[in-house]
mmCIF file with all atom_site columns, C-alpha atoms in Angstrom:
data_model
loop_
_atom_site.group_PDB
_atom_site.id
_atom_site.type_symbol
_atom_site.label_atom_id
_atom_site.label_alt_id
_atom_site.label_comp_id
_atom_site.label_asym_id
_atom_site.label_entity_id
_atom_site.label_seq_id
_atom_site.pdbx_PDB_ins_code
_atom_site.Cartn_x
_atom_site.Cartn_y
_atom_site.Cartn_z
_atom_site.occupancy
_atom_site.B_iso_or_equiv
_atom_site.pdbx_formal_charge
_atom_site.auth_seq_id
_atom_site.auth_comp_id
_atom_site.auth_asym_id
_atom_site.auth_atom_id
_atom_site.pdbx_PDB_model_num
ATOM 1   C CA . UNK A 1 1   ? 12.173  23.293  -10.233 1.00 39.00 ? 1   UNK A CA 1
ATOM 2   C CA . UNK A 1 2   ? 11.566  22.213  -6.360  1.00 39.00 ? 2   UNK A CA 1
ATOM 3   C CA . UNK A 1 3   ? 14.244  19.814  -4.576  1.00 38.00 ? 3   UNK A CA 1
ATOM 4   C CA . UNK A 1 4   ? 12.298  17.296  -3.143  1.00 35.00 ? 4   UNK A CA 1
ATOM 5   C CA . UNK A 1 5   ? 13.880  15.634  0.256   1.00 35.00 ? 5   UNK A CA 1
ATOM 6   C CA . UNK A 1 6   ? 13.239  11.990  1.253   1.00 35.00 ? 6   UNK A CA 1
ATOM 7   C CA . UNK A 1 7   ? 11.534  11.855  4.633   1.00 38.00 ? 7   UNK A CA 1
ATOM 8   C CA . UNK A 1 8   ? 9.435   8.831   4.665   1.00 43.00 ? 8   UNK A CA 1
ATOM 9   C CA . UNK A 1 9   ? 8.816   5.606   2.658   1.00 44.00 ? 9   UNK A CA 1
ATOM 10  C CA . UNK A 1 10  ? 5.566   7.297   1.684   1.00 45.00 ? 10  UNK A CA 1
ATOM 11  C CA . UNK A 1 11  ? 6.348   10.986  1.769   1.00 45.00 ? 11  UNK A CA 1
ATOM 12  C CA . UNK A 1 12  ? 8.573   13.811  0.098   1.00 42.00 ? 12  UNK A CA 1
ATOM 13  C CA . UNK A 1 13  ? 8.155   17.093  1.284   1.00 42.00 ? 13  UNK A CA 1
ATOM 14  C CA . UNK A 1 14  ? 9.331   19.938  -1.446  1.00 41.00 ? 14  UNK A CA 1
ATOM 15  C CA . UNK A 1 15  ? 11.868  22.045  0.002   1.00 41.00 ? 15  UNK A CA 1
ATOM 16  C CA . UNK A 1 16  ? 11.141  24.909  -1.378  1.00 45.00 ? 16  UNK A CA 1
ATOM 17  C CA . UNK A 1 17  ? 7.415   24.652  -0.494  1.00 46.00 ? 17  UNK A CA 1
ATOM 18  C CA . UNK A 1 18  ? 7.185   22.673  2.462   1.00 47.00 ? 18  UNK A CA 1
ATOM 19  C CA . UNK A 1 19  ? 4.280   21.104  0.746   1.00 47.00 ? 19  UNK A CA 1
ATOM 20  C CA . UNK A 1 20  ? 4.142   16.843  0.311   1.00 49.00 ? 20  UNK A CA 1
ATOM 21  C CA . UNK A 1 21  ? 4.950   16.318  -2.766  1.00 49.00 ? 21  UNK A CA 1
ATOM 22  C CA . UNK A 1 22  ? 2.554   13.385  -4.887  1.00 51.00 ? 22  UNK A CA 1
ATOM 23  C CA . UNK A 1 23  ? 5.244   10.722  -6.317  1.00 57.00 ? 23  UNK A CA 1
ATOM 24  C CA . UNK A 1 24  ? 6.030   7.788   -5.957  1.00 56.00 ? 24  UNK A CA 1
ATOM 25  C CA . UNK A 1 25  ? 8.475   6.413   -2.792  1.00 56.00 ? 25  UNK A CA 1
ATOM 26  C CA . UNK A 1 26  ? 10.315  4.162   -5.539  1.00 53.00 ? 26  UNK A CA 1
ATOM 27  C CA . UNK A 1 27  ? 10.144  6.018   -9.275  1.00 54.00 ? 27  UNK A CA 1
ATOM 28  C CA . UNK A 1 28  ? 10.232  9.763   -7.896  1.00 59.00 ? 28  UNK A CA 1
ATOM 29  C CA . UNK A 1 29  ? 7.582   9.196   -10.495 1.00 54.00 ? 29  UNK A CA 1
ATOM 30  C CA . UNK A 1 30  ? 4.925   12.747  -10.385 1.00 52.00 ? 30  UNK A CA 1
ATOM 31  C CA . UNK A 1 31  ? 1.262   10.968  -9.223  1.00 48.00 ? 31  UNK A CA 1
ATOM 32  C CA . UNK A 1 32  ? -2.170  12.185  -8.922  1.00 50.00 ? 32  UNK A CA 1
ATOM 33  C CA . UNK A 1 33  ? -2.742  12.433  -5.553  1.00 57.00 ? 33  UNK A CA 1
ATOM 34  C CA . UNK A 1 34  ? -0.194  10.103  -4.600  1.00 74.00 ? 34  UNK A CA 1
ATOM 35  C CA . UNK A 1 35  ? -2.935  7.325   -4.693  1.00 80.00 ? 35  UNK A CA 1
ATOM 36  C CA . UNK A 1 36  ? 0.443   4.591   -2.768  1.00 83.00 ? 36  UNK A CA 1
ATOM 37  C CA . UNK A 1 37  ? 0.170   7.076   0.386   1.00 85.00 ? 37  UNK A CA 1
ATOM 38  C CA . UNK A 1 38  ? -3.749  6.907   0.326   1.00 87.00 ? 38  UNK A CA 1
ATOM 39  C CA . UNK A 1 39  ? -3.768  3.267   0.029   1.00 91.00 ? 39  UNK A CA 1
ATOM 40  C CA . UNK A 1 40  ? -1.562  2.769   2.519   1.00 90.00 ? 40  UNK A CA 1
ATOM 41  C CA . UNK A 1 41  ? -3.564  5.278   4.853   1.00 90.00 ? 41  UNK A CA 1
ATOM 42  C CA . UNK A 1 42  ? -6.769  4.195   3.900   1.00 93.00 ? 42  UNK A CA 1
ATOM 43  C CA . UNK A 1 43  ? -5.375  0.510   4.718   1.00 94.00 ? 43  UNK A CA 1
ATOM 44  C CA . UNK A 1 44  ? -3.919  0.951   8.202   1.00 93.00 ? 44  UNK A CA 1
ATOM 45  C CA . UNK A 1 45  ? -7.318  3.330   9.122   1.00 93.00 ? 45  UNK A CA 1
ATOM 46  C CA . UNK A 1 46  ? -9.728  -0.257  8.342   1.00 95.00 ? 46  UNK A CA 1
ATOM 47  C CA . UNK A 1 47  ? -7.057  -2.013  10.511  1.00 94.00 ? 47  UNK A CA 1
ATOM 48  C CA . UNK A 1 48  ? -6.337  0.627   13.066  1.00 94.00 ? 48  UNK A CA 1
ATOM 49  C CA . UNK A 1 49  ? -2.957  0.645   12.963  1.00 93.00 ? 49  UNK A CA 1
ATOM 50  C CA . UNK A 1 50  ? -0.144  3.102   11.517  1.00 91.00 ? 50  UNK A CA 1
ATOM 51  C CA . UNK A 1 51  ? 1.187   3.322   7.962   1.00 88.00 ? 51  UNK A CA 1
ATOM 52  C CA . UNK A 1 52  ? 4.823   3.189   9.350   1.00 88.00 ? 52  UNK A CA 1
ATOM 53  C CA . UNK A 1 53  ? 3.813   -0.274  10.583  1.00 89.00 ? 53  UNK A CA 1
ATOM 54  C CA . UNK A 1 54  ? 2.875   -1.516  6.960   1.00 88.00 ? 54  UNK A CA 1
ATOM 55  C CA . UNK A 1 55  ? 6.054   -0.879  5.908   1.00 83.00 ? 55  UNK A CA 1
ATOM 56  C CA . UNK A 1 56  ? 7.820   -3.213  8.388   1.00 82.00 ? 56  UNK A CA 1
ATOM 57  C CA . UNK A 1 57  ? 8.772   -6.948  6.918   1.00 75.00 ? 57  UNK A CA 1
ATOM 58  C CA . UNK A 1 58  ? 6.911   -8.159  10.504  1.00 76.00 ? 58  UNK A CA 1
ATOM 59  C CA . UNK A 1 59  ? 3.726   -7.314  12.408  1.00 73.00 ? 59  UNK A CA 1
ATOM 60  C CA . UNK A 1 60  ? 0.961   -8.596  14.480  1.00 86.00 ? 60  UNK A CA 1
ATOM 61  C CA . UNK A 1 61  ? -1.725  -9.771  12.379  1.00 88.00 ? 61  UNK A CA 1
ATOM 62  C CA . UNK A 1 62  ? -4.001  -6.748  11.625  1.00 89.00 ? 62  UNK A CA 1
ATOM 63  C CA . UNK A 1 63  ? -0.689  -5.024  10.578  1.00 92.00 ? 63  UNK A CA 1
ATOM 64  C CA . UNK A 1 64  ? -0.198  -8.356  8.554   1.00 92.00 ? 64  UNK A CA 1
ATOM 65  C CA . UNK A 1 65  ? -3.668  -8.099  7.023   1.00 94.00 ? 65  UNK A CA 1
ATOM 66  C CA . UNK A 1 66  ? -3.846  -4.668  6.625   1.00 95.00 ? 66  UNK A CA 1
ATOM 67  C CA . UNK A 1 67  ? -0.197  -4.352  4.566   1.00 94.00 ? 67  UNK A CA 1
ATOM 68  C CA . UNK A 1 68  ? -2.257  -7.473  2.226   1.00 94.00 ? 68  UNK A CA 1
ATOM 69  C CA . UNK A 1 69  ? -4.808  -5.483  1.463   1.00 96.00 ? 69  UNK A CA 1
ATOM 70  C CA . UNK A 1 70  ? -3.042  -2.853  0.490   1.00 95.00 ? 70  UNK A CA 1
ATOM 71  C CA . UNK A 1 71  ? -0.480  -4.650  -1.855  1.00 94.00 ? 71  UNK A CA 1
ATOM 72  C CA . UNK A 1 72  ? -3.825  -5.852  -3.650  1.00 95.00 ? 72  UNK A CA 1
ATOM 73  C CA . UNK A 1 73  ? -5.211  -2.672  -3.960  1.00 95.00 ? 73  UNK A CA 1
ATOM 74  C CA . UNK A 1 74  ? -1.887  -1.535  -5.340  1.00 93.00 ? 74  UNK A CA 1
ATOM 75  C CA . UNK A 1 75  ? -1.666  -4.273  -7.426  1.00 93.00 ? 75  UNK A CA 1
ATOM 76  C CA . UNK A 1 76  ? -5.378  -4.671  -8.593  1.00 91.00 ? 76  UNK A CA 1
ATOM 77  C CA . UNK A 1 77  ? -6.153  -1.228  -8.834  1.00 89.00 ? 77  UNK A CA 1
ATOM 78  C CA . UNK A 1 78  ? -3.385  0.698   -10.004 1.00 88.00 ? 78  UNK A CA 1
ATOM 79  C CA . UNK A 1 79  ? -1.555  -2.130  -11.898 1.00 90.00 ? 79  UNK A CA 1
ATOM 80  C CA . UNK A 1 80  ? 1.716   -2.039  -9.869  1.00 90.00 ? 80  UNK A CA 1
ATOM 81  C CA . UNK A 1 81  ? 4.218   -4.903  -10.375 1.00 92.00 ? 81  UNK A CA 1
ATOM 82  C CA . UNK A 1 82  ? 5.262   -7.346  -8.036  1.00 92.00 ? 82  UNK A CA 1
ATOM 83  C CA . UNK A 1 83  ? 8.371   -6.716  -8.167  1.00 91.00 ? 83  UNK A CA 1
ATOM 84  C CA . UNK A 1 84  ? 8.301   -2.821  -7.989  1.00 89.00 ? 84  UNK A CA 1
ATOM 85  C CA . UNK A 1 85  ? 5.433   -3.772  -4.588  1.00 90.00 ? 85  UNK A CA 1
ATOM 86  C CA . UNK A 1 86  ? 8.344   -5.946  -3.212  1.00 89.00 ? 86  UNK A CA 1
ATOM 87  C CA . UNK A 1 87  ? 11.029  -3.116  -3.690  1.00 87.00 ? 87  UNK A CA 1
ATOM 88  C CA . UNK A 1 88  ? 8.276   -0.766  -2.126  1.00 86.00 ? 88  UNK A CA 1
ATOM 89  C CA . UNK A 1 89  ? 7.759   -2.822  0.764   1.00 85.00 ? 89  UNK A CA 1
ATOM 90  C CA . UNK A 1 90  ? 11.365  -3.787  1.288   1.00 82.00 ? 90  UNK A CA 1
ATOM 91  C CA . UNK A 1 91  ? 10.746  -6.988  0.231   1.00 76.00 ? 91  UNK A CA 1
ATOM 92  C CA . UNK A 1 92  ? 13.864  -8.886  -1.178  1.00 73.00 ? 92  UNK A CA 1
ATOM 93  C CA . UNK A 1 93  ? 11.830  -10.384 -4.118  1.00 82.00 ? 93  UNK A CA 1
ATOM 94  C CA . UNK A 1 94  ? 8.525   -10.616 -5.269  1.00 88.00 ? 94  UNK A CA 1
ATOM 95  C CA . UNK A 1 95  ? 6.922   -13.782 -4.057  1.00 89.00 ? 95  UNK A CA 1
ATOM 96  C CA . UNK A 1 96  ? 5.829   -12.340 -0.621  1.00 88.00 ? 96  UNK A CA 1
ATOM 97  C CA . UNK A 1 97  ? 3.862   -9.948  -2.493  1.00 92.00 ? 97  UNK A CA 1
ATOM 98  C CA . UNK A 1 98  ? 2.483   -12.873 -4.456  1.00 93.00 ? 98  UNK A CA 1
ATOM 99  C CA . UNK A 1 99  ? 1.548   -14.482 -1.346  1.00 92.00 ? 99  UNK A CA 1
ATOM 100 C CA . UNK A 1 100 ? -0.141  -11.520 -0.288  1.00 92.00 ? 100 UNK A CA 1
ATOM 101 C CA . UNK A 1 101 ? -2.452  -10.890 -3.183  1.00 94.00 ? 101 UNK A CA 1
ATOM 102 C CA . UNK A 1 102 ? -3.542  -14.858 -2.823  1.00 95.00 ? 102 UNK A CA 1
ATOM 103 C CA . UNK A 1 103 ? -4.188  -14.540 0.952   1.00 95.00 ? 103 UNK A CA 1
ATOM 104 C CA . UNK A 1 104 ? -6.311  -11.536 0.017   1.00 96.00 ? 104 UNK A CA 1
ATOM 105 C CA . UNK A 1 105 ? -8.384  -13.138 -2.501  1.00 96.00 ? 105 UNK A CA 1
ATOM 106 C CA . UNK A 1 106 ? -8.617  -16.144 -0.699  1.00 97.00 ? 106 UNK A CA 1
ATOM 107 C CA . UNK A 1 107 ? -10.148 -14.446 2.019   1.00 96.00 ? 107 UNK A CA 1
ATOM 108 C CA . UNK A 1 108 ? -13.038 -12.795 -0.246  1.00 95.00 ? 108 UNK A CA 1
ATOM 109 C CA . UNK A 1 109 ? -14.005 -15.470 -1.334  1.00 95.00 ? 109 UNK A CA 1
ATOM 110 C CA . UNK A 1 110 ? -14.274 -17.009 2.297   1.00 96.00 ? 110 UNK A CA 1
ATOM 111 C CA . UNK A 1 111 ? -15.470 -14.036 4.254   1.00 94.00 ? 111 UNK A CA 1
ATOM 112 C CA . UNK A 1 112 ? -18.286 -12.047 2.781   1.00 89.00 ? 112 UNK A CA 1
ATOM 113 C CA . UNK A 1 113 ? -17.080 -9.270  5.847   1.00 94.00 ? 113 UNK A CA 1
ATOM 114 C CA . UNK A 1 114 ? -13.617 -9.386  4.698   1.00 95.00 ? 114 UNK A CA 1
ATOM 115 C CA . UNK A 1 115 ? -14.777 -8.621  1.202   1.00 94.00 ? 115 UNK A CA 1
ATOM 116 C CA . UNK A 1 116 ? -16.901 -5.617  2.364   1.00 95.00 ? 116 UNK A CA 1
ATOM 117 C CA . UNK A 1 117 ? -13.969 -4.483  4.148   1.00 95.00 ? 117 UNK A CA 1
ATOM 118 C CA . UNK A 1 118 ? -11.185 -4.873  1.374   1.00 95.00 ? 118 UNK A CA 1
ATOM 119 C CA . UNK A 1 119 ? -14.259 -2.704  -0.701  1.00 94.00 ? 119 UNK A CA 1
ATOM 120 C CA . UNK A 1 120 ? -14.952 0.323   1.834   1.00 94.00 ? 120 UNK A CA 1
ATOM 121 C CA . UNK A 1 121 ? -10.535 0.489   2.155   1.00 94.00 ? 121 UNK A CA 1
ATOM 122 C CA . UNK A 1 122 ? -10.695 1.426   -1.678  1.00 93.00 ? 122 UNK A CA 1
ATOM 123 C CA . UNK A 1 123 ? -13.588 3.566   -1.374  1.00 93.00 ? 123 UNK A CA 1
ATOM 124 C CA . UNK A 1 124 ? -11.634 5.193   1.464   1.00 89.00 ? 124 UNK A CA 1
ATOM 125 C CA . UNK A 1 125 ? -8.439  5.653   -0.810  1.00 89.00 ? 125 UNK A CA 1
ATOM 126 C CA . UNK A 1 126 ? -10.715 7.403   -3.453  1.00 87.00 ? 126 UNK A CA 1
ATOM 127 C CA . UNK A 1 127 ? -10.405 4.022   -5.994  1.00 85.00 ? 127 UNK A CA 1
ATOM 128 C CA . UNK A 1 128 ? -13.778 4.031   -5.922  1.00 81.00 ? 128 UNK A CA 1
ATOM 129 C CA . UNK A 1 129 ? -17.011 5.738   -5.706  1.00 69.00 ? 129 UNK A CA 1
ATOM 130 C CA . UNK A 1 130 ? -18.085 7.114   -2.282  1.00 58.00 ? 130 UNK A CA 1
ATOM 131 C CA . UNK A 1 131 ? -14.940 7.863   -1.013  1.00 46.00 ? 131 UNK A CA 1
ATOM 132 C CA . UNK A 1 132 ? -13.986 10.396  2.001   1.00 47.00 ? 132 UNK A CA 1
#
């Protein structure tokens, strides 16, 4: 069995492939496709900004909007907890991710745009059809 070495909030590289290896930053849990790292880079591409950034407890606001949406895609679309999103995100408990998936829904239902956007970021993480 590969030893896996932490190198990243997002990714593990297998030591004895060199390959990234698709679990979870938290669980070591095995995932398809590692679906957390392609939310978070599908998030940060609709924002332009990095994934490193999303990870940080401050930011300017697309960094702040972006690391919303992808807590609610997270938690929406793949069913993660609060609290295991707050551990993810460094987060010392789990109302900030709370906040985050109201802000989120509050702004779909205010800004048809922000909707379309929050819907083309999980069609670019492969959540839904049409994907890259």
């Amino acid at each position: 069995m590969a030893t896996l070495t932490r190198v990243s909030p997002v990714t593990t590289m297998s030591r004895s492939s060199g390959e990234p290896a698709t679990t979870c930053p938290l669980c070591h849990r095995p995932q398809a496709a590692n679906p957390f790292g392609r939310i978070l880079q599908a998030s940060a591409d609709a924002f332009g900004v990095r994934v490193p950034q999303l990870l940080l407890r401050r930011g300017q606001r697309a960094v702040t909007l972006a690391r919303h949406v992808a807590i609610h895609l997270l938690s929406d679309r793949l069913g993660y907890s609060s609290v295991h999103l707050a551990r993810l995100f460094g987060h010392a408990d789990h109302t900030s991710i709370l906040n985050s998936r109201r802000r989120v829904l509050a702004l779909v239902r205010e800004r048809p745009g922000f909707a379309a956007l929050v819907a083309d970021t999980a069609r670019g993480a492969g959540l839904i059809g049409g994907g890259s």
